[in-house]
Coordinates of C-alpha atoms and ligand atoms in Angstrom, one line a residue:
M1 CA 9.3 34.6 2.9
K2 CA 6.6 32.7 0.7
I3 CA 6.4 29.1 1.2
L4 CA 4.8 26.5 -1.4
V5 CA 3.8 23.3 0.1
V6 CA 3.3 20.4 -2.0
G7 CA 0.4 17.5 -1.0
G8 CA -2.9 17.9 -0.2
G9 CA -3.0 14.8 2.6
G10 CA -3.4 15.4 6.7
K11 CA 0.5 15.2 6.8
E12 CA 0.6 18.1 4.6
H13 CA -1.9 20.1 6.6
A14 CA -0.1 19.6 9.5
I15 CA 3.3 20.9 8.0
V16 CA 1.2 23.8 6.6
W17 CA -0.4 24.1 10.3
K18 CA 3.1 24.3 11.6
L19 CA 4.7 26.4 9.1
S20 CA 2.1 29.3 9.3
Q21 CA 3.3 29.7 13.2
S22 CA 6.6 30.2 12.0
R23 CA 8.3 33.8 12.5
F24 CA 9.6 33.3 9.2
V25 CA 6.9 32.7 6.9
E26 CA 4.8 35.2 5.7
K27 CA 2.5 33.3 3.1
V28 CA 1.9 29.5 2.3
Y29 CA 0.3 28.5 -0.7
C30 CA -0.3 24.4 -1.2
A31 CA -0.4 22.4 -4.1
P32 CA -3.1 20.8 -4.4
G33 CA -4.1 21.3 -0.7
N34 CA -7.7 20.4 1.1
A35 CA -10.8 22.4 2.5
G36 CA -8.8 22.5 5.8
I37 CA -5.5 23.7 4.5
A38 CA -7.5 26.7 2.7
R39 CA -7.8 28.0 6.0
L40 CA -4.1 28.5 6.2
A41 CA -2.7 28.9 3.0
E42 CA -4.0 29.6 -0.2
N43 CA -4.2 26.5 -2.5
V44 CA -3.1 26.1 -5.8
N45 CA -5.0 23.6 -8.8
I46 CA -1.5 22.0 -9.4
A47 CA -0.9 18.2 -9.1
D48 CA 1.9 17.3 -6.2
T49 CA 3.9 15.7 -9.4
D50 CA 3.2 17.9 -12.2
I51 CA 6.9 19.4 -11.3
R52 CA 7.3 21.5 -13.8
N53 CA 4.0 23.8 -13.5
L54 CA 5.0 24.1 -9.7
A55 CA 8.8 24.9 -10.1
S56 CA 6.9 27.7 -13.0
F57 CA 4.3 28.4 -10.1
V58 CA 7.3 29.0 -7.7
E59 CA 8.7 31.8 -10.0
K60 CA 5.8 33.1 -11.5
N61 CA 4.8 33.9 -7.6
G62 CA 8.1 34.6 -6.3
V63 CA 8.0 31.5 -4.1
D64 CA 11.0 31.6 -1.6
F65 CA 11.1 27.7 -0.3
T66 CA 9.1 24.7 -1.5
V67 CA 8.9 22.0 1.3
V68 CA 7.7 18.4 -0.4
G69 CA 5.2 16.4 1.2
P70 CA 4.5 13.0 -0.6
E71 CA 6.7 10.3 -1.9
A72 CA 5.7 10.4 -5.2
P73 CA 7.6 13.6 -6.7
L74 CA 10.3 13.0 -4.5
S75 CA 11.1 9.8 -6.2
E76 CA 10.4 11.3 -9.7
G77 CA 12.7 14.0 -9.1
I78 CA 11.2 17.3 -7.9
V79 CA 14.3 18.5 -5.5
D80 CA 16.9 17.3 -8.7
Y81 CA 15.0 19.4 -11.2
F82 CA 13.9 22.7 -8.3
N83 CA 17.5 22.5 -8.0
D84 CA 18.8 22.6 -11.7
R85 CA 16.6 25.7 -12.0
K86 CA 18.1 27.2 -8.8
L87 CA 14.7 27.0 -6.4
N88 CA 15.3 26.3 -3.1
I89 CA 13.5 23.0 -1.9
F90 CA 13.1 20.6 1.2
G91 CA 13.6 17.3 0.8
P92 CA 16.2 14.9 -0.7
T93 CA 16.8 14.1 -4.6
R94 CA 15.4 11.2 -6.4
K95 CA 18.5 9.3 -6.1
A96 CA 18.6 9.5 -2.3
A97 CA 14.5 9.1 -2.4
L98 CA 15.5 5.1 -3.6
I99 CA 15.4 4.4 0.0
E100 CA 11.8 4.3 0.1
S101 CA 10.8 4.1 -3.7
S102 CA 13.0 0.9 -4.1
K103 CA 12.8 -1.8 -1.3
I104 CA 15.4 -3.9 -3.1
F105 CA 17.7 -0.9 -3.0
A106 CA 16.6 -0.2 1.1
K107 CA 17.3 -4.0 1.9
D108 CA 20.8 -4.0 -0.4
F109 CA 21.8 -1.0 1.4
M110 CA 21.2 -2.0 4.7
K111 CA 22.8 -5.5 4.1
E112 CA 26.2 -3.3 2.9
F113 CA 26.0 -1.3 5.6
R114 CA 25.1 -3.4 8.4
I115 CA 22.1 -1.9 9.4
P116 CA 19.8 -4.6 11.2
T117 CA 16.9 -5.8 9.1
A118 CA 14.6 -8.8 7.9
S119 CA 16.5 -11.8 5.9
F120 CA 15.3 -11.1 2.3
V121 CA 15.9 -12.6 -1.3
S122 CA 14.5 -10.5 -4.2
F123 CA 12.8 -11.8 -7.3
D124 CA 12.3 -10.7 -10.8
R125 CA 10.7 -13.3 -11.8
A126 CA 7.1 -14.7 -10.0
E127 CA 7.9 -18.9 -10.9
D128 CA 11.3 -18.0 -9.2
A129 CA 9.2 -16.3 -5.8
I130 CA 6.6 -19.6 -6.1
H131 CA 9.4 -22.1 -6.1
F132 CA 11.0 -20.3 -3.6
L133 CA 7.3 -20.2 -1.2
E134 CA 7.1 -23.7 -1.7
H135 CA 10.5 -24.7 0.0
H136 CA 10.3 -22.1 3.0
S137 CA 8.1 -22.1 6.1
L138 CA 5.6 -19.5 6.6
P139 CA 5.0 -16.7 7.7
L140 CA 6.7 -14.9 5.4
V141 CA 6.1 -10.8 3.8
I142 CA 5.9 -10.4 0.3
K143 CA 6.7 -6.8 -0.5
A144 CA 6.3 -5.6 -4.1
D145 CA 9.9 -3.2 -4.7
G146 CA 8.1 0.2 -5.8
L147 CA 5.9 2.6 -4.2
A148 CA 2.4 1.2 -3.6
S149 CA 0.9 3.6 -1.4
G150 CA 1.6 1.9 1.8
K151 CA -0.8 -1.4 0.4
G152 CA 2.5 -3.8 -1.3
A153 CA 3.6 -5.6 1.7
T154 CA 1.5 -9.0 2.2
I155 CA 2.0 -10.9 5.3
A156 CA 1.5 -14.6 4.5
D157 CA 0.3 -17.2 7.1
T158 CA -0.7 -19.8 4.2
L159 CA 1.1 -21.0 1.1
E160 CA -2.3 -19.9 -0.9
E161 CA -1.9 -16.2 0.6
A162 CA 1.4 -16.0 -0.1
K163 CA 1.1 -16.9 -4.0
D164 CA -1.6 -14.8 -4.2
A165 CA 0.3 -11.9 -3.1
V166 CA 3.2 -13.0 -5.2
R167 CA 0.9 -13.3 -8.5
R168 CA -1.2 -9.9 -7.5
A169 CA 2.1 -7.9 -7.8
M170 CA 3.9 -9.6 -10.5
I171 CA 1.5 -10.7 -12.9
E172 CA -1.9 -9.0 -12.6
R173 CA 0.7 -6.2 -11.9
A174 CA -2.1 -4.5 -9.1
W175 CA 0.4 -1.9 -8.4
G176 CA 1.6 -1.3 -12.0
E177 CA 5.8 -1.1 -12.5
A178 CA 6.1 -1.3 -8.8
G179 CA 5.2 -5.2 -8.6
R180 CA 7.6 -5.7 -11.7
R181 CA 10.3 -7.0 -8.7
I182 CA 9.4 -8.1 -5.3
I183 CA 11.1 -8.8 -2.0
I184 CA 10.1 -11.9 0.1
E185 CA 11.3 -11.2 3.7
E186 CA 11.4 -13.2 7.3
F187 CA 8.4 -12.5 8.9
L188 CA 9.5 -10.1 12.5
P189 CA 7.3 -10.3 16.0
G190 CA 7.1 -7.4 17.8
H191 CA 6.1 -4.0 18.5
E192 CA 6.3 -1.5 16.1
V193 CA 7.7 2.0 16.3
S194 CA 8.4 5.0 14.1
L195 CA 11.4 7.4 14.3
L196 CA 11.3 10.3 11.7
A197 CA 14.4 12.7 11.9
F198 CA 15.5 15.9 10.3
T199 CA 18.6 15.4 8.6
D200 CA 20.7 17.8 6.4
G201 CA 22.8 14.8 5.1
K202 CA 25.1 14.6 8.2
T203 CA 23.8 15.8 11.3
V204 CA 20.9 13.7 12.5
L205 CA 18.3 15.0 15.0
P206 CA 15.7 12.5 16.0
M207 CA 11.7 13.8 16.3
V208 CA 10.0 12.1 19.2
T209 CA 8.9 8.6 18.6
S210 CA 5.6 7.7 17.4
T211 CA 3.4 4.4 16.7
E212 CA 0.3 3.7 14.1
Y213 CA -2.1 1.7 13.9
K214 CA -2.2 0.1 10.9
R215 CA -5.2 -2.1 10.3
V216 CA -8.6 -0.8 9.8
S217 CA -10.2 -2.7 13.0
D218 CA -10.3 -2.4 16.7
G219 CA -8.1 -4.5 18.2
G220 CA -5.4 -4.8 15.0
H221 CA -7.9 -6.8 13.0
G222 CA -8.7 -6.6 9.3
P223 CA -6.6 -5.3 6.4
N224 CA -3.7 -2.7 6.6
T225 CA -5.0 0.9 5.4
G226 CA -2.5 3.7 5.0
G227 CA -2.5 4.5 8.8
M228 CA -6.2 5.2 11.4
G229 CA -4.3 7.0 14.4
T230 CA -1.2 7.0 15.9
I231 CA 0.3 8.1 19.6
A232 CA 3.4 10.1 20.4
P233 CA 5.5 9.6 22.2
N234 CA 5.4 5.7 22.4
P235 CA 5.8 5.4 26.2
N236 CA 7.3 1.8 26.1
V237 CA 10.1 2.8 23.6
D238 CA 13.2 4.7 26.5
K239 CA 15.5 7.1 25.5
K240 CA 18.4 4.4 25.3
T241 CA 16.3 2.7 22.4
V242 CA 16.2 5.8 20.7
D243 CA 20.0 6.4 21.0
R244 CA 20.6 3.1 20.0
I245 CA 18.1 3.5 16.8
V246 CA 19.6 7.1 15.7
E247 CA 23.4 5.3 16.0
E248 CA 22.4 1.8 14.8
V249 CA 20.1 2.7 11.9
L250 CA 19.6 6.6 11.2
K251 CA 23.4 7.8 10.9
P252 CA 24.7 5.1 8.9
T253 CA 21.8 5.7 6.8
V254 CA 22.8 8.7 6.3
D255 CA 26.4 8.5 6.3
G256 CA 25.5 5.3 3.9
L257 CA 24.0 7.7 1.1
R258 CA 26.5 10.4 1.5
Y259 CA 29.5 7.8 1.2
R260 CA 27.3 6.7 -2.4
G261 CA 27.4 10.0 -3.5
S262 CA 24.0 10.8 -2.8
P263 CA 23.6 12.9 0.6
F264 CA 19.4 12.6 2.4
K265 CA 18.3 16.0 3.0
G266 CA 14.9 16.6 4.9
V267 CA 13.2 13.9 6.9
L268 CA 14.2 10.0 7.0
Y269 CA 11.6 7.8 8.5
A270 CA 12.4 4.5 10.1
G271 CA 10.0 1.9 11.0
I272 CA 11.5 -0.3 13.4
M273 CA 9.8 -3.4 15.2
I274 CA 11.2 -3.9 18.4
R275 CA 11.6 -7.3 20.3
E276 CA 13.0 -7.2 23.7
N277 CA 16.2 -5.6 23.7
D278 CA 16.5 -5.7 20.0
F279 CA 15.4 -3.9 17.2
K280 CA 15.4 -4.4 13.3
V281 CA 14.2 -1.6 10.3
L282 CA 11.0 -2.8 9.1
E283 CA 11.2 0.1 6.2
F284 CA 12.5 3.7 5.1
N285 CA 10.6 6.2 4.2
C286 CA 11.8 9.6 2.9
R287 CA 9.9 12.0 3.8
F288 CA 7.6 12.7 6.8
G289 CA 5.2 10.0 7.5
D290 CA 1.4 9.9 7.6
P291 CA -0.7 9.6 10.4
E292 CA 2.6 10.4 12.5
T293 CA 3.0 13.8 11.5
Q294 CA -0.3 14.8 12.6
A295 CA 0.8 13.5 16.2
V296 CA 4.4 14.8 16.5
L297 CA 4.6 18.0 14.8
P298 CA 2.0 19.7 17.6
L299 CA 4.7 18.5 20.1
L300 CA 7.2 20.5 18.3
E301 CA 8.2 23.6 20.3
S302 CA 10.9 25.1 17.6
D303 CA 10.1 26.7 14.8
L304 CA 10.1 24.0 11.9
M305 CA 10.9 26.6 9.4
E306 CA 14.2 27.7 10.9
I307 CA 14.7 23.9 11.5
M308 CA 14.3 23.5 7.7
L309 CA 16.6 26.2 6.8
H310 CA 19.2 25.1 8.9
I311 CA 19.0 22.1 6.7
H312 CA 18.9 23.8 3.9
H313 CA 22.1 25.6 4.4
D314 CA 24.0 22.2 5.6
R315 CA 24.1 23.4 9.2
L316 CA 21.7 21.3 11.2
E317 CA 24.4 20.9 14.0
E318 CA 23.9 24.5 15.2
A319 CA 20.2 24.1 15.7
E320 CA 18.3 23.4 18.9
I321 CA 15.3 21.4 18.8
K322 CA 13.0 21.4 21.2
W323 CA 10.1 19.1 22.3
K324 CA 7.1 19.8 24.3
E325 CA 7.6 18.0 27.7
N326 CA 5.7 15.1 29.5
I327 CA 2.9 16.1 26.8
F328 CA 1.4 13.2 24.8
S329 CA -0.7 13.1 21.6
V330 CA -3.0 11.4 20.3
C331 CA -4.6 11.5 16.7
V332 CA -7.5 9.3 15.6
I333 CA -8.4 9.2 12.1
M334 CA -12.4 9.3 10.8
A335 CA -12.3 7.8 7.5
S336 CA -15.3 6.6 5.0
G337 CA -17.3 4.0 5.7
G338 CA -15.7 1.1 3.6
Y339 CA -12.0 1.9 3.6
P340 CA -9.8 1.0 2.6
K341 CA -11.8 -1.0 0.3
R342 CA -14.6 0.7 -1.9
Y343 CA -16.3 3.8 -0.1
K344 CA -18.2 6.5 -1.5
K345 CA -17.5 10.4 -1.6
G346 CA -19.1 13.7 -1.6
F347 CA -20.9 13.4 2.4
Q348 CA -20.8 16.9 3.7
I349 CA -18.8 17.0 7.3
K350 CA -20.8 18.5 10.1
G351 CA -19.8 19.8 13.6
L352 CA -16.4 21.4 12.6
D353 CA -17.9 24.0 14.0
K354 CA -18.1 22.8 17.3
I355 CA -14.4 21.9 17.8
N356 CA -13.2 24.6 20.0
D357 CA -10.3 23.7 22.1
N358 CA -6.9 24.9 21.8
Q359 CA -5.1 21.5 22.3
T360 CA -6.8 20.0 19.4
V361 CA -6.6 20.4 15.7
V362 CA -8.7 19.1 13.2
F363 CA -6.2 18.1 10.3
H364 CA -8.2 17.5 7.1
A365 CA -6.7 14.6 4.8
G366 CA -9.5 14.1 2.2
T367 CA -11.8 17.1 1.7
T368 CA -12.7 19.4 -0.5
R369 CA -15.3 22.5 -0.6
V370 CA -18.4 22.7 -2.2
G371 CA -20.2 25.7 -2.7
E372 CA -20.6 26.8 1.3
K373 CA -20.3 22.9 1.8
I374 CA -17.4 20.9 3.0
V375 CA -17.6 17.0 2.3
T376 CA -15.0 14.1 1.9
D377 CA -13.1 13.5 -0.8
G378 CA -11.1 10.5 0.4
G379 CA -10.8 7.4 2.3
R380 CA -9.1 8.9 5.2
V381 CA -11.3 12.1 6.1
L382 CA -10.0 14.2 9.1
A383 CA -6.7 13.4 11.4
I384 CA -8.1 14.6 15.0
T385 CA -5.2 15.3 17.1
S386 CA -5.2 16.5 20.7
W387 CA -2.3 16.4 23.5
D388 CA -2.4 16.8 26.9
K389 CA -0.2 15.5 30.2
N390 CA -0.5 12.1 29.6
L391 CA -1.9 9.2 27.0
K392 CA -5.4 8.7 28.6
A393 CA -6.1 12.5 28.6
A394 CA -5.1 13.2 25.1
R395 CA -7.0 9.8 23.7
D396 CA -10.4 11.4 25.8
R397 CA -9.8 15.1 24.5
A398 CA -9.6 13.7 20.5
Y399 CA -12.7 11.2 21.1
R400 CA -14.5 14.0 22.6
A401 CA -13.8 16.1 19.3
V402 CA -14.4 12.9 17.2
E403 CA -17.9 12.9 18.8
K404 CA -18.8 16.3 17.7
I405 CA -17.8 15.4 13.9
S406 CA -20.4 13.3 11.5
W407 CA -21.3 12.4 8.3
E408 CA -23.0 9.4 6.3
K409 CA -21.1 5.9 6.9
E410 CA -18.3 7.8 9.0
Y411 CA -15.9 5.0 10.3
H412 CA -13.1 5.4 13.1
R413 CA -10.9 3.1 15.0
K414 CA -12.3 3.4 19.0
D415 CA -9.3 2.2 20.5
I416 CA -6.4 5.0 19.0
G417 CA -4.1 5.1 22.7
I418 CA -5.4 1.6 24.0
G419 CA -2.9 -0.6 24.6
F420 CA -0.7 2.4 25.8
I421 CA -2.3 3.7 28.9
Ligands
AMP501 P1 6.2 -2.0 4.6 O1 5.6 -1.4 3.6 O2 7.3 -2.5 4.0 O3 6.1 -0.6 6.0 O4 5.3 -2.7 5.6 C1 3.8 -2.5 6.1 C2 3.7 -3.1 7.1 O5 3.7 -4.1 7.3 C3 4.7 -2.7 8.4 O6 4.2 -1.5 9.1 C4 4.2 -4.0 9.4 O7 3.3 -3.9 10.3 C5 4.1 -5.3 8.3 N1 5.6 -5.6 8.0 C6 6.4 -5.2 7.1 N2 7.2 -6.0 7.3 C7 7.5 -7.2 8.3 C8 7.8 -8.2 8.8 N3 9.1 -8.5 8.0 N4 7.6 -8.8 9.6 C9 6.6 -8.2 9.9 N5 5.6 -7.3 10.1 C10 6.0 -6.9 9.0
LIG502 N1 2.7 5.8 8.2 C1 3.7 5.2 7.3 C2 3.9 6.2 6.0 O1 3.6 7.4 6.1 O2 3.8 5.7 5.1

């Protein structure tokens, strides 16, 4: 089969890497891809939201199946459009993707289907939100309704921070239309875990758990980022808890969406806050997570394309999904100095050729090729993933690789995995 992967970040590199090992896959294209993906796939210079041109590319080149990485094309209806043109595609429709693209939709949905989540109120006028804040105790969490590249949530400890978050979203429109409406929700203490699952709209098969390190600095300090590293599986989340998350969160979500007439097919991601024996949903994503995917897919024994085909044909219940047993992975993000604020791009990346370990993969996120050189081209540049018999060994392996790679002003957290070993 000829496959097109849409996207060009770290999770798309991991998807391309895993798909290119499939016995069903002969050729992979990736739009727009990056310098690392180019070693496994043919990059195609079409933006991930240029839905019409992606469809035309698929038709012209005889692509059999398209896999969508990012949320933007999903929320803009790439799956609906491809379905109309009778092109095979993996991912949820625009309506099913609302579970990620509108927090208000997701919260109302969880309320209706009794899925545990933080209590919340939604607002479409800044004055009302500010009035609410003035009459409630903090901390509270303020979130833009729409897609904000993972940056739309603020945990406010003071009234000033809380009001600022409302103004930034609703008045300054830092995230454009995404901040036209907001929610204010209860702050949940606890430990975070991500549980991604494959689903064909009926059957739900969870992946291994993972936990990402969201803050920019060691010890969990500094602003939130798109993710500075991940571990998988999370050794503190036992099987019983995973089973409960599947039964109390993932299955009711998939059933609820089907019941509402917009069945969800693809990868459903639940971000969960666990506290003692209880848990609540923080958010849903309608796709693979980043950088969870870079740590999770190396642990998948089964053929990813085969799973996707089972989903495509509504036969996931027949699929058998195997994970590497007693193997853990650690993913360390190497970023541009300054990220998540201002940073410079275009620095040559050195040392990539020194990585020679069959339990380490260097996934590229923000890289591009300039002549013979591979240079930085984004905030998060590389995702170094290693796996081993325990988290400590995986962590040591990943950091040994990180030490061999460098560029001007490179930055990474030094504590990925710590806290779990
Ligand atoms: P979200 O965009 O909803 O995933 O929020 C981004 C991050 O903010 C989450 O991964 C959590 O670390 C944090 N967060 C979001 N909502 C809450 C909450 N209600 N209580 C505590 N932390 C939260
Ligand atoms: N790791 C969170 C996300 O992919 O949005």
